[in-house]
Short mmCIF file of N, CA and C in Angstrom, two decimals:
data_model
loop_
_atom_site.label_atom_id
_atom_site.label_comp_id
_atom_site.label_asym_id
_atom_site.label_seq_id
_atom_site.Cartn_x
_atom_site.Cartn_y
_atom_site.Cartn_z
N UNK Q 1 1.68 -25.78 -7.30
CA UNK Q 1 2.64 -24.57 -7.55
C UNK Q 1 1.65 -23.38 -8.85
N UNK Q 2 1.86 -22.63 -8.04
CA UNK Q 2 1.15 -21.56 -8.77
C UNK Q 2 1.21 -21.12 -10.40
N UNK Q 3 0.35 -20.80 -11.30
CA UNK Q 3 0.74 -20.47 -12.41
C UNK Q 3 1.63 -19.44 -12.82
N UNK Q 4 2.34 -19.34 -13.87
CA UNK Q 4 3.30 -18.38 -14.19
C UNK Q 4 2.26 -17.35 -14.37
N UNK Q 5 3.22 -16.25 -14.64
CA UNK Q 5 2.46 -14.72 -15.17
C UNK Q 5 3.28 -14.06 -16.44
N UNK Q 6 2.84 -13.12 -16.80
CA UNK Q 6 3.85 -12.46 -17.85
C UNK Q 6 5.30 -12.13 -17.42
N UNK Q 7 5.05 -11.70 -16.08
CA UNK Q 7 6.55 -11.24 -15.86
C UNK Q 7 7.89 -12.65 -15.67
N UNK Q 8 6.92 -13.77 -15.12
CA UNK Q 8 8.25 -14.73 -15.25
C UNK Q 8 8.29 -15.33 -16.51
N UNK Q 9 7.33 -15.17 -17.42
CA UNK Q 9 7.60 -15.90 -19.08
C UNK Q 9 8.08 -14.75 -19.61
N UNK Q 10 8.36 -13.36 -19.64
CA UNK Q 10 9.15 -12.51 -20.10
C UNK Q 10 10.88 -12.83 -19.98
N UNK Q 11 11.23 -13.02 -18.54
CA UNK Q 11 12.29 -13.72 -17.80
C UNK Q 11 12.98 -14.84 -18.52
N UNK Q 12 11.59 -15.73 -18.72
CA UNK Q 12 11.99 -17.47 -19.37
C UNK Q 12 12.63 -16.88 -20.83
N UNK Q 13 11.78 -16.60 -21.39
CA UNK Q 13 12.11 -15.97 -23.03
C UNK Q 13 13.53 -15.33 -23.12
N UNK Q 14 13.85 -14.37 -22.07
CA UNK Q 14 15.47 -13.80 -22.11
C UNK Q 14 16.00 -14.60 -21.64
N UNK Q 15 16.05 -15.93 -21.00
CA UNK Q 15 17.09 -16.72 -20.39
C UNK Q 15 17.66 -16.49 -19.48
N UNK Q 16 16.60 -15.35 -18.29
CA UNK Q 16 17.10 -15.32 -17.37
C UNK Q 16 16.59 -15.93 -16.31
N UNK Q 17 17.76 -16.84 -15.33
CA UNK Q 17 17.38 -17.58 -14.46
C UNK Q 17 16.77 -16.75 -12.95
N UNK Q 18 15.57 -17.29 -12.54
CA UNK Q 18 14.91 -16.96 -11.64
C UNK Q 18 13.98 -17.95 -10.71
N UNK Q 19 13.51 -17.85 -9.94
CA UNK Q 19 12.68 -19.03 -9.06
C UNK Q 19 11.36 -18.23 -9.11
N UNK Q 20 10.34 -19.42 -8.94
CA UNK Q 20 9.24 -18.48 -8.27
C UNK Q 20 8.68 -19.10 -6.96
N UNK Q 21 8.15 -18.48 -6.18
CA UNK Q 21 7.43 -19.06 -4.75
C UNK Q 21 6.48 -18.27 -4.13
N UNK Q 22 5.48 -18.95 -4.03
CA UNK Q 22 3.96 -19.26 -3.87
C UNK Q 22 4.02 -18.88 -2.18
N UNK Q 23 2.97 -18.24 -2.21
CA UNK Q 23 2.67 -18.08 -0.31
C UNK Q 23 1.57 -17.62 -0.14
N UNK Q 24 0.89 -17.33 0.71
CA UNK Q 24 -0.59 -17.21 1.26
C UNK Q 24 -0.71 -15.62 1.15
N UNK Q 25 -1.18 -14.80 0.26
CA UNK Q 25 -1.35 -13.77 0.35
C UNK Q 25 -2.42 -13.00 1.32
N UNK Q 26 -2.64 -12.16 1.97
CA UNK Q 26 -3.45 -11.58 2.71
C UNK Q 26 -3.57 -10.09 2.42
N UNK Q 27 -4.30 -9.80 2.12
CA UNK Q 27 -4.52 -7.95 1.84
C UNK Q 27 -4.90 -7.04 3.28
N UNK Q 28 -4.97 -8.25 4.36
CA UNK Q 28 -5.35 -7.37 5.62
C UNK Q 28 -4.02 -7.11 6.98
N UNK Q 29 -3.01 -7.10 6.32
CA UNK Q 29 -1.73 -6.73 6.79
C UNK Q 29 -1.35 -5.40 6.47
N UNK Q 30 -0.33 -5.11 7.56
CA UNK Q 30 0.06 -3.42 7.34
C UNK Q 30 1.32 -3.29 6.44
N UNK Q 31 2.11 -4.30 6.50
CA UNK Q 31 3.15 -4.47 5.53
C UNK Q 31 2.83 -5.77 4.69
N UNK Q 32 2.25 -6.11 3.55
CA UNK Q 32 2.35 -6.76 2.62
C UNK Q 32 3.84 -7.49 2.14
N UNK Q 33 4.86 -6.43 2.01
CA UNK Q 33 5.75 -7.07 1.93
C UNK Q 33 6.51 -7.53 2.96
N UNK Q 34 6.50 -7.32 3.93
CA UNK Q 34 7.17 -8.13 5.44
C UNK Q 34 6.16 -9.21 5.67
N UNK Q 35 5.20 -9.18 5.21
CA UNK Q 35 4.23 -10.37 5.53
C UNK Q 35 4.86 -11.35 4.56
N UNK Q 36 4.90 -11.13 3.39
CA UNK Q 36 5.51 -12.21 2.24
C UNK Q 36 6.66 -12.74 2.64
N UNK Q 37 7.64 -11.79 3.28
CA UNK Q 37 9.26 -12.36 3.62
C UNK Q 37 9.05 -13.28 4.92
N UNK Q 38 8.33 -13.01 5.95
CA UNK Q 38 7.73 -13.83 6.61
C UNK Q 38 7.69 -15.18 6.61
N UNK Q 39 6.30 -15.02 5.52
CA UNK Q 39 5.74 -16.31 4.76
C UNK Q 39 7.19 -17.29 4.17
N UNK Q 40 7.76 -16.53 3.95
CA UNK Q 40 8.93 -17.57 2.82
C UNK Q 40 10.07 -17.49 4.05
N UNK Q 41 10.17 -16.83 5.09
CA UNK Q 41 11.36 -17.37 5.89
C UNK Q 41 12.64 -16.51 5.71
N UNK Q 42 12.23 -15.30 4.66
CA UNK Q 42 13.25 -14.92 4.41
C UNK Q 42 13.29 -13.44 5.12
N UNK Q 43 14.73 -12.72 5.02
CA UNK Q 43 14.72 -11.41 5.75
C UNK Q 43 13.91 -10.17 5.07
N UNK Q 44 13.13 -9.23 5.66
CA UNK Q 44 12.43 -8.31 4.93
C UNK Q 44 13.63 -7.38 3.96
N UNK Q 45 14.72 -7.21 3.93
CA UNK Q 45 15.60 -6.52 3.54
C UNK Q 45 15.76 -7.12 1.94
N UNK Q 46 15.56 -8.25 1.76
CA UNK Q 46 15.66 -9.29 0.59
C UNK Q 46 14.50 -8.99 -0.36
N UNK Q 47 13.29 -8.73 0.32
CA UNK Q 47 12.17 -8.79 -0.23
C UNK Q 47 11.66 -7.27 -0.72
N UNK Q 48 11.52 -7.12 -1.98
CA UNK Q 48 11.51 -5.97 -2.55
C UNK Q 48 10.24 -5.63 -3.27
N UNK Q 49 9.73 -4.44 -2.81
CA UNK Q 49 8.25 -4.15 -3.55
C UNK Q 49 8.63 -3.06 -4.40
N UNK Q 50 7.11 -3.17 -5.51
CA UNK Q 50 7.18 -2.41 -6.68
C UNK Q 50 6.29 -1.37 -6.33
N UNK Q 51 6.53 0.24 -6.57
CA UNK Q 51 5.76 1.09 -6.03
C UNK Q 51 5.74 1.71 -7.53
N UNK Q 52 4.30 2.25 -7.81
CA UNK Q 52 4.33 3.29 -9.06
C UNK Q 52 3.92 5.01 -8.82
N UNK Q 53 4.73 5.79 -9.35
CA UNK Q 53 4.78 7.04 -9.05
C UNK Q 53 4.83 8.11 -10.19
N UNK Q 54 4.79 9.31 -9.76
CA UNK Q 54 4.88 10.15 -11.11
C UNK Q 54 6.29 11.02 -10.59
N UNK Q 55 6.80 11.51 -11.48
CA UNK Q 55 8.21 12.62 -11.27
C UNK Q 55 8.00 13.59 -12.53
N UNK Q 56 7.33 15.09 -11.98
CA UNK Q 56 6.69 15.71 -12.60
C UNK Q 56 6.16 15.55 -14.21
N UNK Q 57 5.09 14.55 -13.94
CA UNK Q 57 4.13 13.95 -14.45
C UNK Q 57 4.63 12.89 -15.50
N UNK Q 58 5.60 12.29 -15.11
CA UNK Q 58 6.31 11.25 -15.94
C UNK Q 58 6.11 9.60 -15.03
N UNK Q 59 5.98 8.66 -15.36
CA UNK Q 59 5.51 7.30 -14.89
C UNK Q 59 6.93 7.16 -14.24
N UNK Q 60 7.13 6.54 -12.88
CA UNK Q 60 8.44 6.11 -12.59
C UNK Q 60 7.90 4.83 -11.73
N UNK Q 61 8.88 3.78 -11.77
CA UNK Q 61 8.90 2.51 -10.83
C UNK Q 61 9.83 2.31 -10.06
N UNK Q 62 9.76 2.50 -8.66
CA UNK Q 62 10.49 2.13 -7.58
C UNK Q 62 10.22 1.05 -7.15
N UNK Q 63 11.39 0.59 -7.04
CA UNK Q 63 11.88 -1.13 -6.34
C UNK Q 63 12.57 -0.90 -5.23
N UNK Q 64 12.01 -1.09 -4.04
CA UNK Q 64 12.90 -0.55 -2.69
C UNK Q 64 12.28 -1.79 -1.61
N UNK Q 65 13.54 -2.14 -0.66
CA UNK Q 65 13.26 -3.04 0.15
C UNK Q 65 11.97 -3.02 1.10
N UNK Q 66 10.96 -4.29 1.04
CA UNK Q 66 9.97 -4.14 1.71
C UNK Q 66 9.81 -3.82 3.20
N UNK Q 67 10.81 -3.27 4.13
CA UNK Q 67 11.08 -2.81 5.19
C UNK Q 67 11.59 -1.43 5.52
N UNK Q 68 11.50 -0.59 4.07
CA UNK Q 68 11.71 0.75 4.30
C UNK Q 68 10.63 1.47 3.64
N UNK Q 69 10.95 2.37 3.34
CA UNK Q 69 9.91 3.54 2.84
C UNK Q 69 10.29 4.56 1.96
N UNK Q 70 9.85 4.77 0.61
CA UNK Q 70 10.40 5.57 -0.46
C UNK Q 70 10.33 7.04 -0.03
N UNK Q 71 11.56 7.91 -0.42
CA UNK Q 71 11.46 9.40 -0.28
C UNK Q 71 11.09 9.65 -1.63
N UNK Q 72 10.05 10.63 -1.60
CA UNK Q 72 9.74 11.27 -2.87
C UNK Q 72 10.55 12.09 -3.38
N UNK Q 73 11.11 12.96 -2.13
CA UNK Q 73 12.18 14.18 -2.53
C UNK Q 73 13.13 13.07 -3.00
N UNK Q 74 13.77 12.54 -2.74
CA UNK Q 74 14.70 11.48 -3.44
C UNK Q 74 14.44 11.07 -4.56
N UNK Q 75 13.54 10.88 -4.93
CA UNK Q 75 13.00 9.84 -6.26
C UNK Q 75 12.87 11.14 -7.02
N UNK Q 76 12.61 12.17 -6.84
CA UNK Q 76 12.32 13.46 -7.73
C UNK Q 76 13.57 13.79 -8.16
N UNK Q 77 14.84 13.97 -7.15
CA UNK Q 77 16.22 14.41 -7.54
C UNK Q 77 16.53 13.21 -8.31
N UNK Q 78 16.29 11.98 -7.86
CA UNK Q 78 17.39 10.72 -8.77
C UNK Q 78 16.70 10.79 -10.09
N UNK Q 79 15.68 11.43 -10.54
CA UNK Q 79 14.87 11.67 -11.83
C UNK Q 79 15.23 12.77 -12.46
N UNK Q 80 16.04 13.80 -11.84
CA UNK Q 80 16.28 15.10 -11.83
C UNK Q 80 15.05 15.82 -12.43
N UNK Q 81 14.05 15.68 -11.33
CA UNK Q 81 12.72 16.42 -11.32
C UNK Q 81 12.56 17.09 -10.11
N UNK Q 82 11.27 17.77 -10.15
CA UNK Q 82 10.79 18.78 -8.97
C UNK Q 82 10.18 18.03 -7.87
N UNK Q 83 9.00 17.45 -8.85
CA UNK Q 83 8.22 16.78 -7.70
C UNK Q 83 7.88 15.34 -8.20
N UNK Q 84 7.71 14.63 -6.77
CA UNK Q 84 6.89 13.46 -7.15
C UNK Q 84 6.13 13.46 -6.35
N UNK Q 85 4.90 12.22 -6.63
CA UNK Q 85 3.82 11.62 -6.12
C UNK Q 85 4.00 10.32 -6.25
N UNK Q 86 3.00 9.77 -5.07
CA UNK Q 86 2.56 8.34 -5.56
C UNK Q 86 1.43 8.38 -6.43
N UNK Q 87 1.54 7.18 -7.51
CA UNK Q 87 0.30 7.09 -8.51
C UNK Q 87 -0.69 6.31 -7.97
N UNK Q 88 -2.08 7.05 -8.19
CA UNK Q 88 -3.34 6.52 -7.89
C UNK Q 88 -3.33 4.86 -8.20
N UNK Q 89 -3.88 4.01 -7.50
CA UNK Q 89 -4.19 2.59 -7.58
C UNK Q 89 -4.84 2.14 -8.70
N UNK Q 90 -6.15 2.85 -9.31
CA UNK Q 90 -6.53 2.43 -10.50
C UNK Q 90 -5.55 2.99 -11.81
N UNK Q 91 -4.37 4.34 -11.74
CA UNK Q 91 -3.53 4.45 -12.63
C UNK Q 91 -2.61 3.42 -12.43
N UNK Q 92 -2.13 3.10 -11.45
CA UNK Q 92 -0.93 1.88 -11.29
C UNK Q 92 -1.38 0.93 -11.74
N UNK Q 93 -2.73 0.35 -11.78
CA UNK Q 93 -2.89 -1.07 -12.25
C UNK Q 93 -3.08 -0.88 -13.91
N UNK Q 94 -3.86 -0.03 -14.31
CA UNK Q 94 -3.98 0.25 -15.70
C UNK Q 94 -2.29 0.06 -16.16
N UNK Q 95 -1.67 0.86 -15.59
CA UNK Q 95 -0.27 1.24 -16.53
C UNK Q 95 0.70 -0.03 -16.61
N UNK Q 96 0.58 -0.54 -15.15
CA UNK Q 96 1.48 -1.68 -15.12
C UNK Q 96 0.56 -2.97 -15.48
N UNK Q 97 -0.72 -3.20 -15.64
CA UNK Q 97 -1.44 -4.49 -15.91
C UNK Q 97 -1.55 -5.40 -14.93
N UNK Q 98 -1.10 -5.14 -13.68
CA UNK Q 98 -1.29 -5.98 -12.50
C UNK Q 98 -2.41 -5.21 -11.48
N UNK Q 99 -2.40 -6.10 -10.57
CA UNK Q 99 -3.18 -5.79 -9.47
C UNK Q 99 -2.62 -5.35 -8.32
N UNK Q 100 -2.54 -4.23 -7.57
CA UNK Q 100 -1.70 -3.91 -6.38
C UNK Q 100 -1.88 -4.90 -5.64
N UNK Q 101 -0.64 -5.26 -4.71
CA UNK Q 101 -0.32 -6.52 -4.39
C UNK Q 101 0.43 -7.45 -5.18
N UNK Q 102 -0.10 -7.15 -6.49
CA UNK Q 102 0.88 -8.09 -6.93
C UNK Q 102 1.26 -7.57 -8.41
N UNK Q 103 2.03 -6.15 -8.09
CA UNK Q 103 2.75 -5.51 -9.06
C UNK Q 103 3.92 -5.74 -9.23
N UNK Q 104 4.36 -6.03 -10.48
CA UNK Q 104 5.90 -6.82 -10.74
C UNK Q 104 6.47 -5.20 -11.86
N UNK Q 105 7.65 -5.04 -11.43
CA UNK Q 105 8.80 -4.13 -12.45
C UNK Q 105 8.75 -5.01 -13.71
N UNK Q 106 8.62 -6.12 -13.83
CA UNK Q 106 8.97 -7.18 -15.22
C UNK Q 106 7.53 -7.19 -15.61
N UNK Q 107 7.52 -6.85 -17.28
CA UNK Q 107 6.81 -7.26 -18.12
C UNK Q 107 5.35 -6.07 -18.02
N UNK Q 108 5.61 -4.96 -17.41
CA UNK Q 108 4.62 -3.90 -17.11
C UNK Q 108 3.93 -3.87 -18.72
N UNK Q 109 2.57 -3.36 -18.73
CA UNK Q 109 2.41 -2.72 -20.01
C UNK Q 109 2.51 -2.00 -20.77
N UNK Q 110 3.10 -0.73 -20.08
CA UNK Q 110 3.24 0.63 -20.41
C UNK Q 110 4.86 0.94 -19.77
N UNK Q 111 5.99 1.18 -20.66
CA UNK Q 111 6.92 1.51 -20.07
C UNK Q 111 7.48 2.83 -19.39
N UNK Q 112 8.27 2.67 -18.37
CA UNK Q 112 8.38 3.79 -17.12
C UNK Q 112 10.03 3.59 -17.00
N UNK Q 113 10.62 4.68 -16.63
CA UNK Q 113 11.83 4.46 -15.98
C UNK Q 113 11.80 3.86 -14.73
N UNK Q 114 12.73 3.03 -14.58
CA UNK Q 114 12.93 2.16 -13.35
C UNK Q 114 14.33 2.47 -12.47
N UNK Q 115 14.08 2.77 -10.96
CA UNK Q 115 14.71 2.82 -9.94
C UNK Q 115 14.68 1.94 -9.14
N UNK Q 116 15.95 1.45 -8.84
CA UNK Q 116 15.99 0.50 -7.47
C UNK Q 116 16.75 0.88 -6.46
N UNK Q 117 16.09 0.66 -5.18
CA UNK Q 117 17.15 1.26 -3.93
C UNK Q 117 18.39 0.78 -4.27
N UNK Q 118 19.47 1.73 -3.54
CA UNK Q 118 21.00 1.42 -3.90
C UNK Q 118 21.12 -0.07 -2.99
N UNK Q 119 19.99 -0.71 -2.30
CA UNK Q 119 20.21 -1.50 -1.24
C UNK Q 119 20.46 -3.15 -2.09
N UNK Q 120 19.83 -2.76 -3.10
CA UNK Q 120 19.36 -4.15 -3.91
C UNK Q 120 20.75 -4.76 -4.15
N UNK Q 121 21.82 -4.05 -4.26
CA UNK Q 121 23.26 -4.55 -4.55
C UNK Q 121 23.56 -5.15 -3.37
N UNK Q 122 23.36 -4.88 -2.30
CA UNK Q 122 23.98 -5.89 -1.10
C UNK Q 122 23.60 -7.50 -0.82
N UNK Q 123 22.84 -7.72 -1.80
CA UNK Q 123 22.50 -9.40 -1.97
C UNK Q 123 22.60 -10.09 -3.17
N UNK Q 124 22.45 -11.38 -2.93
CA UNK Q 124 23.08 -11.64 -4.02
C UNK Q 124 21.88 -12.44 -4.71
N UNK Q 125 20.62 -12.42 -4.15
CA UNK Q 125 19.37 -12.42 -4.91
C UNK Q 125 18.31 -11.94 -4.16
N UNK Q 126 17.18 -11.19 -4.86
CA UNK Q 126 16.09 -10.74 -4.18
C UNK Q 126 15.05 -11.09 -4.58
N UNK Q 127 14.00 -10.99 -3.72
CA UNK Q 127 12.61 -11.44 -4.04
C UNK Q 127 11.52 -10.15 -4.50
N UNK Q 128 11.07 -10.27 -5.57
CA UNK Q 128 10.13 -9.39 -6.15
C UNK Q 128 8.81 -10.07 -6.49
N UNK Q 129 7.76 -9.33 -6.36
CA UNK Q 129 6.70 -9.45 -7.40
C UNK Q 129 6.76 -10.18 -8.29
N UNK Q 130 6.10 -11.30 -8.82
CA UNK Q 130 5.85 -11.81 -9.93
C UNK Q 130 5.03 -11.64 -11.02
N UNK Q 131 3.61 -10.63 -10.41
CA UNK Q 131 2.79 -10.16 -11.18
C UNK Q 131 1.39 -10.58 -10.68
N UNK Q 132 1.41 -11.31 -9.90
CA UNK Q 132 0.26 -11.86 -9.01
C UNK Q 132 0.30 -12.02 -7.22
N UNK Q 133 -0.89 -11.77 -6.67
CA UNK Q 133 -1.14 -11.99 -5.34
C UNK Q 133 -0.10 -13.19 -5.00
N UNK Q 134 0.45 -13.30 -3.81
CA UNK Q 134 0.81 -14.83 -3.63
C UNK Q 134 1.75 -15.09 -4.18
N UNK Q 135 2.66 -14.87 -5.10
CA UNK Q 135 3.44 -15.26 -6.21
C UNK Q 135 4.78 -14.54 -6.26
N UNK Q 136 6.15 -14.71 -5.86
CA UNK Q 136 7.12 -14.07 -6.03
C UNK Q 136 8.14 -14.80 -6.87
N UNK Q 137 9.34 -13.65 -7.46
CA UNK Q 137 10.41 -14.59 -8.13
C UNK Q 137 11.54 -14.14 -7.19
N UNK Q 138 12.39 -15.08 -7.21
CA UNK Q 138 14.07 -14.04 -7.05
C UNK Q 138 14.94 -14.58 -7.93
N UNK Q 139 15.78 -13.48 -8.14
CA UNK Q 139 16.57 -13.05 -8.98
C UNK Q 139 17.79 -12.45 -8.46
N UNK Q 140 18.40 -12.64 -9.07
CA UNK Q 140 20.11 -11.46 -9.02
C UNK Q 140 19.82 -10.44 -9.20
N UNK Q 141 20.37 -9.47 -8.44
CA UNK Q 141 19.89 -8.02 -8.29
C UNK Q 141 20.63 -7.59 -10.11
N UNK Q 142 22.14 -8.05 -10.43
CA UNK Q 142 22.58 -7.63 -11.52
C UNK Q 142 21.58 -8.00 -12.89
N UNK Q 143 21.23 -9.20 -12.46
CA UNK Q 143 19.96 -9.96 -13.89
C UNK Q 143 19.10 -8.87 -13.91
N UNK Q 144 18.38 -8.64 -13.06
CA UNK Q 144 17.00 -7.58 -12.72
C UNK Q 144 17.18 -6.25 -13.08
N UNK Q 145 18.24 -5.67 -12.71
CA UNK Q 145 18.52 -4.30 -13.39
C UNK Q 145 18.96 -4.51 -14.84
N UNK Q 146 20.05 -5.13 -15.60
CA UNK Q 146 20.18 -5.53 -16.93
C UNK Q 146 19.17 -5.56 -17.87
N UNK Q 147 17.83 -6.93 -17.27
CA UNK Q 147 16.76 -6.91 -17.75
C UNK Q 147 16.05 -5.83 -17.92
N UNK Q 148 15.70 -5.06 -16.81
CA UNK Q 148 14.85 -3.89 -16.73
C UNK Q 148 15.15 -2.57 -17.68
N UNK Q 149 16.60 -2.55 -17.61
CA UNK Q 149 17.29 -1.53 -18.12
C UNK Q 149 17.06 -0.50 -16.82
N UNK Q 150 17.02 -0.89 -15.60
CA UNK Q 150 17.06 -0.09 -14.50
C UNK Q 150 18.50 0.70 -13.92
N UNK Q 151 18.32 1.31 -13.12
CA UNK Q 151 19.53 1.79 -12.54
C UNK Q 151 19.46 1.98 -10.88
N UNK Q 152 20.18 1.93 -9.87
CA UNK Q 152 20.15 2.14 -8.91
C UNK Q 152 20.21 3.79 -8.30
N UNK Q 153 19.65 3.96 -7.26
CA UNK Q 153 19.54 5.16 -6.77
C UNK Q 153 19.30 5.27 -5.36
N UNK Q 154 19.91 6.26 -4.64
CA UNK Q 154 19.53 6.46 -3.21
C UNK Q 154 18.16 7.23 -3.28
N UNK Q 155 16.73 6.32 -2.87
CA UNK Q 155 15.70 6.63 -2.90
C UNK Q 155 14.96 6.53 -1.44
N UNK Q 156 15.61 6.01 -0.50
CA UNK Q 156 14.96 5.74 0.74
C UNK Q 156 15.08 6.78 1.89
N UNK Q 157 14.09 6.77 2.30
CA UNK Q 157 14.00 7.68 3.66
C UNK Q 157 15.14 7.25 4.55
N UNK Q 158 15.64 8.32 5.49
CA UNK Q 158 16.33 8.13 6.19
C UNK Q 158 17.89 8.11 5.78
#
């Protein structure tokens, strides 16, 4: 079994129920989230990816289904901002303390506003990166939202 991470240690400390699931990570796939869902035999809609962005120069973490695309316009509007753009990889890694492909919204090094796509509420549990490539955690959406002090918003394209 894979070792724990800052993310699952923080959840353990808070008494938040969650599971850990290791899989064979590959950087050579188009959609890492969809590949992870396939590796675990779950629907891609239950596999959520963590994206780092800026909204009017403020850091924002967007957590969306792996088979969907983030709407930067909706993200900006959801944060009462005018402009959103994706964070560059080196900055995302510095701010989160995790490597791309293993970024978790849990236990990031620097605080940021966290938004989940509304779709998270459709599931009893979702899978989110645990802070290490090839390691996911499953958690009840309500527990994730409460622990992260996050909110849901319409941030998906389409």
